mmCIF file of C-alpha atoms in Angstrom:
data_model
loop_
_atom_site.group_PDB
_atom_site.id
_atom_site.type_symbol
_atom_site.label_atom_id
_atom_site.label_comp_id
_atom_site.label_asym_id
_atom_site.label_seq_id
_atom_site.Cartn_x
_atom_site.Cartn_y
_atom_site.Cartn_z
ATOM 1 C CA MET A 16 131.285 32.017 251.923
ATOM 2 C CA SER A 17 131.450 28.334 252.071
ATOM 3 C CA GLU A 18 128.261 26.185 250.961
ATOM 4 C CA GLU A 19 127.843 24.739 254.562
ATOM 5 C CA ASN A 20 127.636 28.319 255.864
ATOM 6 C CA LYS A 21 125.398 29.766 253.145
ATOM 7 C CA ILE A 22 122.048 30.930 254.484
ATOM 8 C CA THR A 23 119.224 29.656 252.380
ATOM 9 C CA LYS A 24 115.404 29.668 252.739
ATOM 10 C CA GLN A 25 115.626 26.025 253.288
ATOM 11 C CA THR A 26 117.840 26.292 256.208
ATOM 12 C CA ILE A 27 115.376 28.947 257.586
ATOM 13 C CA GLU A 28 112.450 26.715 257.298
ATOM 14 C CA LYS A 29 113.996 24.014 259.103
ATOM 15 C CA SER A 30 114.965 26.248 262.052
ATOM 16 C CA LEU A 31 111.775 26.074 264.282
ATOM 17 C CA GLN A 32 114.179 26.232 267.303
ATOM 18 C CA TRP A 33 114.442 29.970 266.514
ATOM 19 C CA TYR A 34 111.613 30.569 268.527
ATOM 20 C CA PHE A 35 113.835 30.181 271.555
ATOM 21 C CA HIS A 36 117.397 29.973 270.084
ATOM 22 C CA PRO A 37 117.606 32.307 266.917
ATOM 23 C CA ASN A 38 120.801 30.942 265.811
ATOM 24 C CA GLU A 39 119.984 31.312 261.930
ATOM 25 C CA THR A 40 119.049 34.873 262.572
ATOM 26 C CA VAL A 41 122.392 35.578 264.246
ATOM 27 C CA ARG A 42 124.178 34.064 261.188
ATOM 28 C CA MET A 43 122.132 36.281 258.878
ATOM 29 C CA LEU A 44 122.588 39.398 260.863
ATOM 30 C CA ARG A 45 126.471 38.775 260.934
ATOM 31 C CA TYR A 46 126.264 38.081 257.136
ATOM 32 C CA PHE A 47 124.508 41.355 256.564
ATOM 33 C CA GLN A 48 126.755 43.315 258.945
ATOM 34 C CA PHE A 49 129.868 42.025 257.026
ATOM 35 C CA ASN A 50 128.441 43.029 253.620
ATOM 36 C CA LEU A 51 127.090 46.393 254.703
ATOM 37 C CA LYS A 52 129.510 48.129 257.053
ATOM 38 C CA PHE A 53 128.078 50.430 259.796
ATOM 39 C CA ASP A 54 129.188 54.049 258.977
ATOM 40 C CA ASN A 55 130.383 55.582 262.046
ATOM 41 C CA SER A 56 130.597 59.009 260.314
ATOM 42 C CA ILE A 57 126.846 59.222 260.262
ATOM 43 C CA ASP A 58 125.041 61.073 263.181
ATOM 44 C CA TYR A 59 122.590 58.752 264.844
ATOM 45 C CA SER A 60 121.685 61.248 267.673
ATOM 46 C CA VAL A 61 118.101 61.927 268.239
ATOM 47 C CA HIS A 62 116.521 65.375 269.139
ATOM 48 C CA TYR A 63 112.892 65.697 269.054
ATOM 49 C CA SER A 64 110.864 68.763 268.428
ATOM 50 C CA ASP A 65 108.180 69.805 271.027
ATOM 51 C CA ASN A 66 105.461 68.157 269.174
ATOM 52 C CA PRO A 67 106.775 65.155 267.228
ATOM 53 C CA LYS A 68 104.534 64.039 264.266
ATOM 54 C CA ILE A 69 103.369 60.323 264.756
ATOM 55 C CA GLY A 70 102.239 57.994 262.057
ATOM 56 C CA VAL A 71 101.008 54.317 262.182
ATOM 57 C CA VAL A 72 101.436 51.349 259.904
ATOM 58 C CA ILE A 73 99.356 48.299 260.461
ATOM 59 C CA GLY A 74 100.320 45.122 258.884
ATOM 60 C CA THR A 75 97.443 42.809 257.910
ATOM 61 C CA TYR A 76 96.225 40.037 255.612
ATOM 62 C CA GLY A 77 92.570 41.198 255.163
ATOM 63 C CA CYS A 78 90.917 41.086 258.565
ATOM 64 C CA ILE A 79 88.393 43.749 258.031
ATOM 65 C CA PRO A 80 86.573 44.034 261.374
ATOM 66 C CA TYR A 81 90.021 44.243 263.404
ATOM 67 C CA ILE A 82 91.272 47.066 260.982
ATOM 68 C CA ASP A 83 87.960 48.828 261.307
ATOM 69 C CA LEU A 84 88.498 48.785 265.108
ATOM 70 C CA GLN A 85 91.966 49.937 264.722
ATOM 71 C CA LEU A 86 91.132 52.846 262.567
ATOM 72 C CA HIS A 87 88.305 53.931 264.670
ATOM 73 C CA PHE A 88 90.464 54.275 267.896
ATOM 74 C CA LEU A 89 93.374 55.733 265.952
ATOM 75 C CA LYS A 90 91.516 58.416 264.310
ATOM 76 C CA ASN A 91 88.618 59.207 266.540
ATOM 77 C CA VAL A 92 90.406 58.841 270.028
ATOM 78 C CA ASN A 93 94.086 59.367 269.127
ATOM 79 C CA HIS A 94 93.304 61.873 266.425
ATOM 80 C CA ILE A 95 96.176 60.505 264.305
ATOM 81 C CA ASP A 96 95.906 61.540 260.616
ATOM 82 C CA ASN A 97 98.766 59.673 259.062
ATOM 83 C CA ILE A 98 98.053 55.988 259.013
ATOM 84 C CA LEU A 99 99.067 53.257 256.369
ATOM 85 C CA ILE A 100 97.240 49.974 256.123
ATOM 86 C CA HIS A 101 99.823 47.422 254.721
ATOM 87 C CA ASP A 102 98.039 44.369 253.167
ATOM 88 C CA ASP A 103 100.055 41.221 252.311
ATOM 89 C CA CYS A 104 98.174 40.691 248.933
ATOM 90 C CA SER A 105 94.923 39.294 250.431
ATOM 91 C CA PRO A 106 91.816 38.738 248.490
ATOM 92 C CA TYR A 107 90.059 41.445 250.689
ATOM 93 C CA GLN A 108 91.785 44.572 249.149
ATOM 94 C CA GLU A 109 88.525 46.211 247.939
ATOM 95 C CA GLN A 110 87.067 46.017 251.321
ATOM 96 C CA LEU A 111 90.084 47.447 252.924
ATOM 97 C CA LYS A 112 90.250 50.231 250.300
ATOM 98 C CA GLU A 113 86.693 51.117 251.258
ATOM 99 C CA LEU A 114 87.639 51.285 254.905
ATOM 100 C CA THR A 115 90.854 53.505 254.051
ATOM 101 C CA ASN A 116 88.638 55.762 251.984
ATOM 102 C CA LYS A 117 86.052 56.005 254.933
ATOM 103 C CA TYR A 118 88.756 57.032 257.330
ATOM 104 C CA ASN A 119 90.946 58.980 254.797
ATOM 105 C CA VAL A 120 94.000 57.013 255.319
ATOM 106 C CA ASP A 121 96.657 55.384 253.072
ATOM 107 C CA PHE A 122 96.676 51.879 251.527
ATOM 108 C CA TYR A 123 99.387 49.619 250.234
ATOM 109 C CA SER A 124 99.523 46.172 249.123
ATOM 110 C CA THR A 125 102.305 43.753 248.280
ATOM 111 C CA GLN A 126 102.224 42.413 244.600
ATOM 112 C CA LYS A 127 102.166 38.753 245.940
ATOM 113 C CA ARG A 128 101.714 37.050 249.205
ATOM 114 C CA MET A 129 105.092 37.050 250.971
ATOM 115 C CA TRP A 130 106.604 34.104 252.651
ATOM 116 C CA HIS A 131 105.371 33.404 256.101
ATOM 117 C CA LYS A 132 106.256 30.776 258.663
ATOM 118 C CA SER A 133 104.642 30.566 262.133
ATOM 119 C CA CYS A 134 106.954 31.091 265.055
ATOM 120 C CA ILE A 135 109.727 32.025 262.637
ATOM 121 C CA GLY A 136 108.946 35.153 260.908
ATOM 122 C CA SER A 137 107.242 36.813 257.979
ATOM 123 C CA ILE A 138 108.669 38.568 255.051
ATOM 124 C CA GLY A 139 105.270 40.434 254.789
ATOM 125 C CA ASP A 140 105.614 41.788 258.301
ATOM 126 C CA THR A 141 109.259 42.859 257.603
ATOM 127 C CA ASN A 142 107.964 44.479 254.491
ATOM 128 C CA SER A 143 105.408 46.586 256.470
ATOM 129 C CA PHE A 144 108.243 48.056 258.420
ATOM 130 C CA TYR A 145 110.206 48.885 255.320
ATOM 131 C CA GLN A 146 107.325 50.469 253.410
ATOM 132 C CA GLY A 147 106.032 52.046 256.567
ATOM 133 C CA LEU A 148 109.436 53.833 256.967
ATOM 134 C CA LEU A 149 109.516 54.929 253.351
ATOM 135 C CA TRP A 150 106.020 56.218 253.629
ATOM 136 C CA SER A 151 106.775 57.945 256.928
ATOM 137 C CA LYS A 152 109.861 59.802 255.425
ATOM 138 C CA TYR A 153 107.822 60.977 252.457
ATOM 139 C CA LYS A 154 105.124 62.265 254.945
ATOM 140 C CA GLY A 155 107.716 64.076 256.992
ATOM 141 C CA LEU A 156 106.919 62.149 260.158
ATOM 142 C CA ASP A 157 108.964 61.979 263.268
ATOM 143 C CA ILE A 158 107.975 58.566 264.777
ATOM 144 C CA LEU A 159 106.401 55.505 263.007
ATOM 145 C CA VAL A 160 104.465 53.272 265.176
ATOM 146 C CA LYS A 161 103.945 49.687 263.714
ATOM 147 C CA LEU A 162 100.918 47.825 265.230
ATOM 148 C CA SER A 163 99.803 44.301 264.684
ATOM 149 C CA ARG A 164 96.124 44.187 263.600
ATOM 150 C CA ARG A 165 95.118 42.481 266.894
ATOM 151 C CA LEU A 166 96.842 44.905 269.144
ATOM 152 C CA ILE A 167 94.285 47.536 269.626
ATOM 153 C CA PRO A 168 94.707 50.160 272.309
ATOM 154 C CA CYS A 169 91.129 51.502 273.085
ATOM 155 C CA TYR A 170 92.342 54.704 274.675
ATOM 156 C CA ASN A 171 94.592 57.839 273.818
ATOM 157 C CA TRP A 172 98.144 56.439 273.961
ATOM 158 C CA LYS A 173 99.633 59.027 271.685
ATOM 159 C CA ASP A 174 100.285 61.711 274.380
ATOM 160 C CA SER A 175 102.155 59.321 276.590
ATOM 161 C CA LEU A 176 104.347 58.136 273.657
ATOM 162 C CA ILE A 177 105.229 61.749 272.838
ATOM 163 C CA GLN A 178 106.082 62.383 276.508
ATOM 164 C CA LEU A 179 108.332 59.455 276.424
ATOM 165 C CA ALA A 180 110.006 60.604 273.269
ATOM 166 C CA LEU A 181 110.590 64.147 274.748
ATOM 167 C CA ASN A 182 111.939 62.826 278.005
ATOM 168 C CA SER A 183 114.346 60.288 276.429
ATOM 169 C CA ASP A 184 115.346 61.122 272.852
ATOM 170 C CA ALA A 185 115.070 57.364 272.098
ATOM 171 C CA SER A 186 115.325 56.047 268.512
ATOM 172 C CA THR A 187 113.124 53.121 269.392
ATOM 173 C CA PHE A 188 110.220 52.321 271.745
ATOM 174 C CA SER A 189 109.102 48.962 272.897
ATOM 175 C CA SER A 190 109.080 46.676 275.833
ATOM 176 C CA PHE A 191 109.956 43.114 276.742
ATOM 177 C CA CYS A 192 108.293 39.858 277.774
ATOM 178 C CA THR A 193 108.848 38.149 281.216
ATOM 179 C CA LYS A 194 107.632 34.669 280.004
ATOM 180 C CA ASP A 195 109.490 34.501 276.524
ATOM 181 C CA PRO A 196 113.000 35.519 275.472
ATOM 182 C CA PHE A 197 111.631 38.488 273.700
ATOM 183 C CA ASN A 198 113.829 41.365 274.930
ATOM 184 C CA ILE A 199 111.918 43.624 272.468
ATOM 185 C CA ARG A 200 108.337 43.435 271.194
ATOM 186 C CA THR A 201 107.348 44.122 267.525
ATOM 187 C CA GLU A 202 103.492 43.751 267.752
ATOM 188 C CA GLY A 203 103.796 47.313 268.879
ATOM 189 C CA ILE A 204 106.986 49.293 268.287
ATOM 190 C CA GLY A 205 107.980 52.975 267.708
ATOM 191 C CA LEU A 206 110.766 54.004 265.420
ATOM 192 C CA ASN A 207 112.440 57.359 264.867
ATOM 193 C CA VAL A 208 111.880 57.789 261.259
ATOM 194 C CA ASP A 209 115.044 59.968 260.434
ATOM 195 C CA ILE A 210 117.234 57.371 262.337
ATOM 196 C CA TRP A 211 115.601 54.276 260.964
ATOM 197 C CA THR A 212 115.639 55.563 257.322
ATOM 198 C CA LYS A 213 119.433 56.010 257.194
ATOM 199 C CA SER A 214 121.085 53.592 255.063
ATOM 200 C CA TYR A 215 122.221 50.995 257.594
ATOM 201 C CA PRO A 216 118.827 49.933 259.148
ATOM 202 C CA LEU A 217 116.765 50.602 255.981
ATOM 203 C CA GLN A 218 119.118 48.485 253.875
ATOM 204 C CA GLY A 219 119.049 45.815 256.458
ATOM 205 C CA LEU A 220 115.379 45.454 256.191
ATOM 206 C CA LEU A 221 115.521 45.609 252.394
ATOM 207 C CA TRP A 222 118.230 43.032 252.275
ATOM 208 C CA THR A 223 116.050 40.432 254.041
ATOM 209 C CA ILE A 224 113.114 41.147 251.863
ATOM 210 C CA GLU A 225 114.950 40.962 248.538
ATOM 211 C CA ASN A 226 116.685 37.639 249.689
ATOM 212 C CA GLU A 227 113.408 36.277 250.970
ATOM 213 C CA TYR A 228 114.864 35.797 254.392
ATOM 214 C CA SER A 229 112.198 35.446 256.953
ATOM 215 C CA ILE A 230 113.850 36.871 260.086
ATOM 216 C CA PHE A 231 113.108 36.368 263.734
ATOM 217 C CA ALA A 232 111.883 39.942 263.919
ATOM 218 C CA GLU A 233 112.235 40.529 267.655
ATOM 219 C CA PHE A 234 115.902 39.525 267.536
ATOM 220 C CA TRP A 235 116.704 41.331 264.420
ATOM 221 C CA MET A 236 115.081 44.579 265.485
ATOM 222 C CA HIS A 237 116.591 44.394 268.929
ATOM 223 C CA GLU A 238 120.167 44.005 267.465
ATOM 224 C CA MET A 239 119.402 46.939 265.194
ATOM 225 C CA ALA A 240 118.002 49.065 268.020
ATOM 226 C CA LYS A 241 120.895 48.480 270.154
ATOM 227 C CA THR A 242 123.368 49.377 267.300
ATOM 228 C CA LEU A 243 121.544 52.695 266.607
ATOM 229 C CA SER A 244 121.011 53.541 270.271
ATOM 230 C CA GLY A 245 124.714 53.028 271.013
ATOM 231 C CA ASN A 246 125.522 55.728 268.550
ATOM 232 C CA ASN A 247 122.893 58.148 269.821
ATOM 233 C CA TYR A 248 124.856 60.731 271.611
ATOM 234 C CA SER A 249 121.959 62.906 272.738
ATOM 235 C CA GLN A 250 122.344 64.164 276.366
ATOM 236 C CA LYS A 251 118.755 63.261 277.184
ATOM 237 C CA TRP A 252 119.286 59.753 276.044
ATOM 238 C CA LYS A 253 122.319 59.285 278.203
ATOM 239 C CA GLU A 254 120.479 60.706 281.242
ATOM 240 C CA TYR A 255 117.508 58.443 280.570
ATOM 241 C CA CYS A 256 119.739 55.344 280.344
ATOM 242 C CA ASP A 257 121.595 56.274 283.382
ATOM 243 C CA LYS A 258 118.384 56.761 285.300
ATOM 244 C CA HIS A 259 116.689 53.803 284.439
ATOM 245 C CA LYS A 260 119.387 51.251 284.072
ATOM 246 C CA TYR A 261 117.197 48.448 282.437
ATOM 247 C CA GLY A 262 120.363 46.327 281.559
ATOM 248 C CA TYR A 263 121.840 44.886 278.357
ATOM 249 C CA LEU A 264 118.931 42.572 277.743
ATOM 250 C CA HIS A 265 116.378 45.504 277.695
ATOM 251 C CA SER A 266 118.613 47.981 276.224
ATOM 252 C CA GLY A 267 118.435 49.925 272.941
ATOM 253 C CA TYR A 268 114.947 51.435 273.369
ATOM 254 C CA GLY A 269 112.676 53.639 275.426
ATOM 255 C CA MET A 270 110.407 51.554 277.701
ATOM 256 C CA TRP A 271 106.916 51.919 276.229
ATOM 257 C CA GLN A 272 104.771 49.797 278.601
ATOM 258 C CA ASP A 273 101.459 51.401 278.112
ATOM 259 C CA ILE A 274 100.309 49.419 275.401
ATOM 260 C CA LEU A 275 102.769 46.503 275.704
ATOM 261 C CA GLY A 276 103.042 45.932 279.307
ATOM 262 C CA THR A 277 105.868 43.318 280.271
ATOM 263 C CA CYS A 278 104.242 40.126 279.085
ATOM 264 C CA ARG A 279 102.755 39.066 275.844
ATOM 265 C CA TYR A 280 100.336 36.622 277.377
ATOM 266 C CA THR A 281 98.821 38.913 280.174
ATOM 267 C CA ASN A 282 98.043 42.570 280.835
ATOM 268 C CA GLU A 283 100.819 42.749 283.190
ATOM 269 C CA ASN A 284 101.947 46.397 283.630
ATOM 270 C CA ARG A 285 99.743 47.310 280.647
ATOM 271 C CA HIS A 286 96.926 49.873 280.222
ATOM 272 C CA GLU A 287 93.621 48.154 280.969
ATOM 273 C CA ASN A 288 91.974 49.231 277.818
ATOM 274 C CA VAL A 289 94.150 47.229 275.321
ATOM 275 C CA LEU A 290 92.842 44.434 273.268
ATOM 276 C CA TRP A 291 95.469 41.752 272.376
ATOM 277 C CA HIS A 292 94.586 38.199 271.132
ATOM 278 C CA MET A 293 97.161 36.601 273.465
ATOM 279 C CA TYR A 294 94.732 37.175 276.361
ATOM 280 C CA ASN A 295 91.639 38.623 274.940
ATOM 281 C CA SER A 296 88.955 36.260 273.566
ATOM 282 C CA ILE A 297 87.234 36.853 270.154
ATOM 283 C CA GLU A 298 84.147 37.666 272.029
ATOM 284 C CA ASP A 299 85.969 40.647 273.725
ATOM 285 C CA TYR A 300 86.766 42.062 270.300
ATOM 286 C CA LEU A 301 83.215 41.673 269.287
ATOM 287 C CA ASN A 302 81.847 43.347 272.498
ATOM 288 C CA VAL A 303 84.084 46.353 271.859
ATOM 289 C CA SER A 304 82.939 46.372 268.122
ATOM 290 C CA LYS A 305 79.213 46.291 269.180
ATOM 291 C CA GLN A 306 79.702 49.458 271.320
ATOM 292 C CA ILE A 307 81.055 51.291 268.423
ATOM 293 C CA PHE A 308 79.440 49.715 265.341
ATOM 294 C CA GLY A 309 76.306 48.085 266.645
ATOM 295 C CA ASP A 310 75.594 44.862 264.808
ATOM 296 C CA LYS A 311 77.841 45.455 261.997
ATOM 297 C CA TYR A 312 80.034 42.499 262.598
ATOM 298 C CA THR A 313 79.350 39.135 263.911
ATOM 299 C CA LEU A 314 81.459 36.699 265.919
ATOM 300 C CA GLN A 315 82.080 34.717 262.647
ATOM 301 C CA ASP A 316 83.548 37.790 261.098
ATOM 302 C CA PHE A 317 86.284 37.939 263.806
ATOM 303 C CA ASN A 318 86.706 34.199 263.744
ATOM 304 C CA ASP A 319 87.258 34.135 260.088
ATOM 305 C CA CYS A 320 90.518 36.171 260.576
ATOM 306 C CA GLU A 321 92.049 33.812 263.039
ATOM 307 C CA ASN A 322 93.944 31.772 260.512
ATOM 308 C CA PHE A 323 95.647 34.568 258.774
#
């Protein structure tokens, strides 16, 4: 590879235009695809059991009140037992461990703060996908749901996801945004554990982490999802695609609009009981917290998390 085409961390840092034109991500993806060939001999077809096991990984940097709220609804409303808190080496690990012990869930922290750039991406976020998938495989789970710490569905969404999985045999579950060129969303996304832990997708995530390439996650994950779904020969998946015809821009995944809607900035087509910082205020989070925990947290506690 010539020097002028070599992908470096410096070229990534300069590519703020990625937010709408992910050219550097395209180049990195093509470079990765050149170095790790897609193995067509591997079966990427999906067939869910009648009751697929769901686990959740939450990527965070401290932010105790948000994680407490998340865990309450995941454990006490959705009755999900397998949950992993992925912390990006924050100074709040002891408080997080207290919470994970309280709710009887798992905890992981990176050894150092991983590279992050607003509107470009985060290696820490990518690592939460990677570690979450390894953890899910070890736990024998069928679907891994990755949630951002501030996307908090305050209702039972697990049953609708299971129904979507059984009806579609999709390897990925997500939605899109009508106001941004986000044709997949990563603040809430479901991944078939067996498919996403095969060598091609898993090594793709590891490759970006080891090389410290902060990727435009929405583009990267969508390209990977389309590749995997294109090799999913399940009859249910074929019938699902034929029935819904979402088009190429929104292809590659089962449409999971309950918690995501179709816009990052509003609750358009989204369940009414979802907290998301793009349209909810900190006061909204605090009010829900008060209903559950009383005066345990203050507005300042939630506000202190906003810069992470």
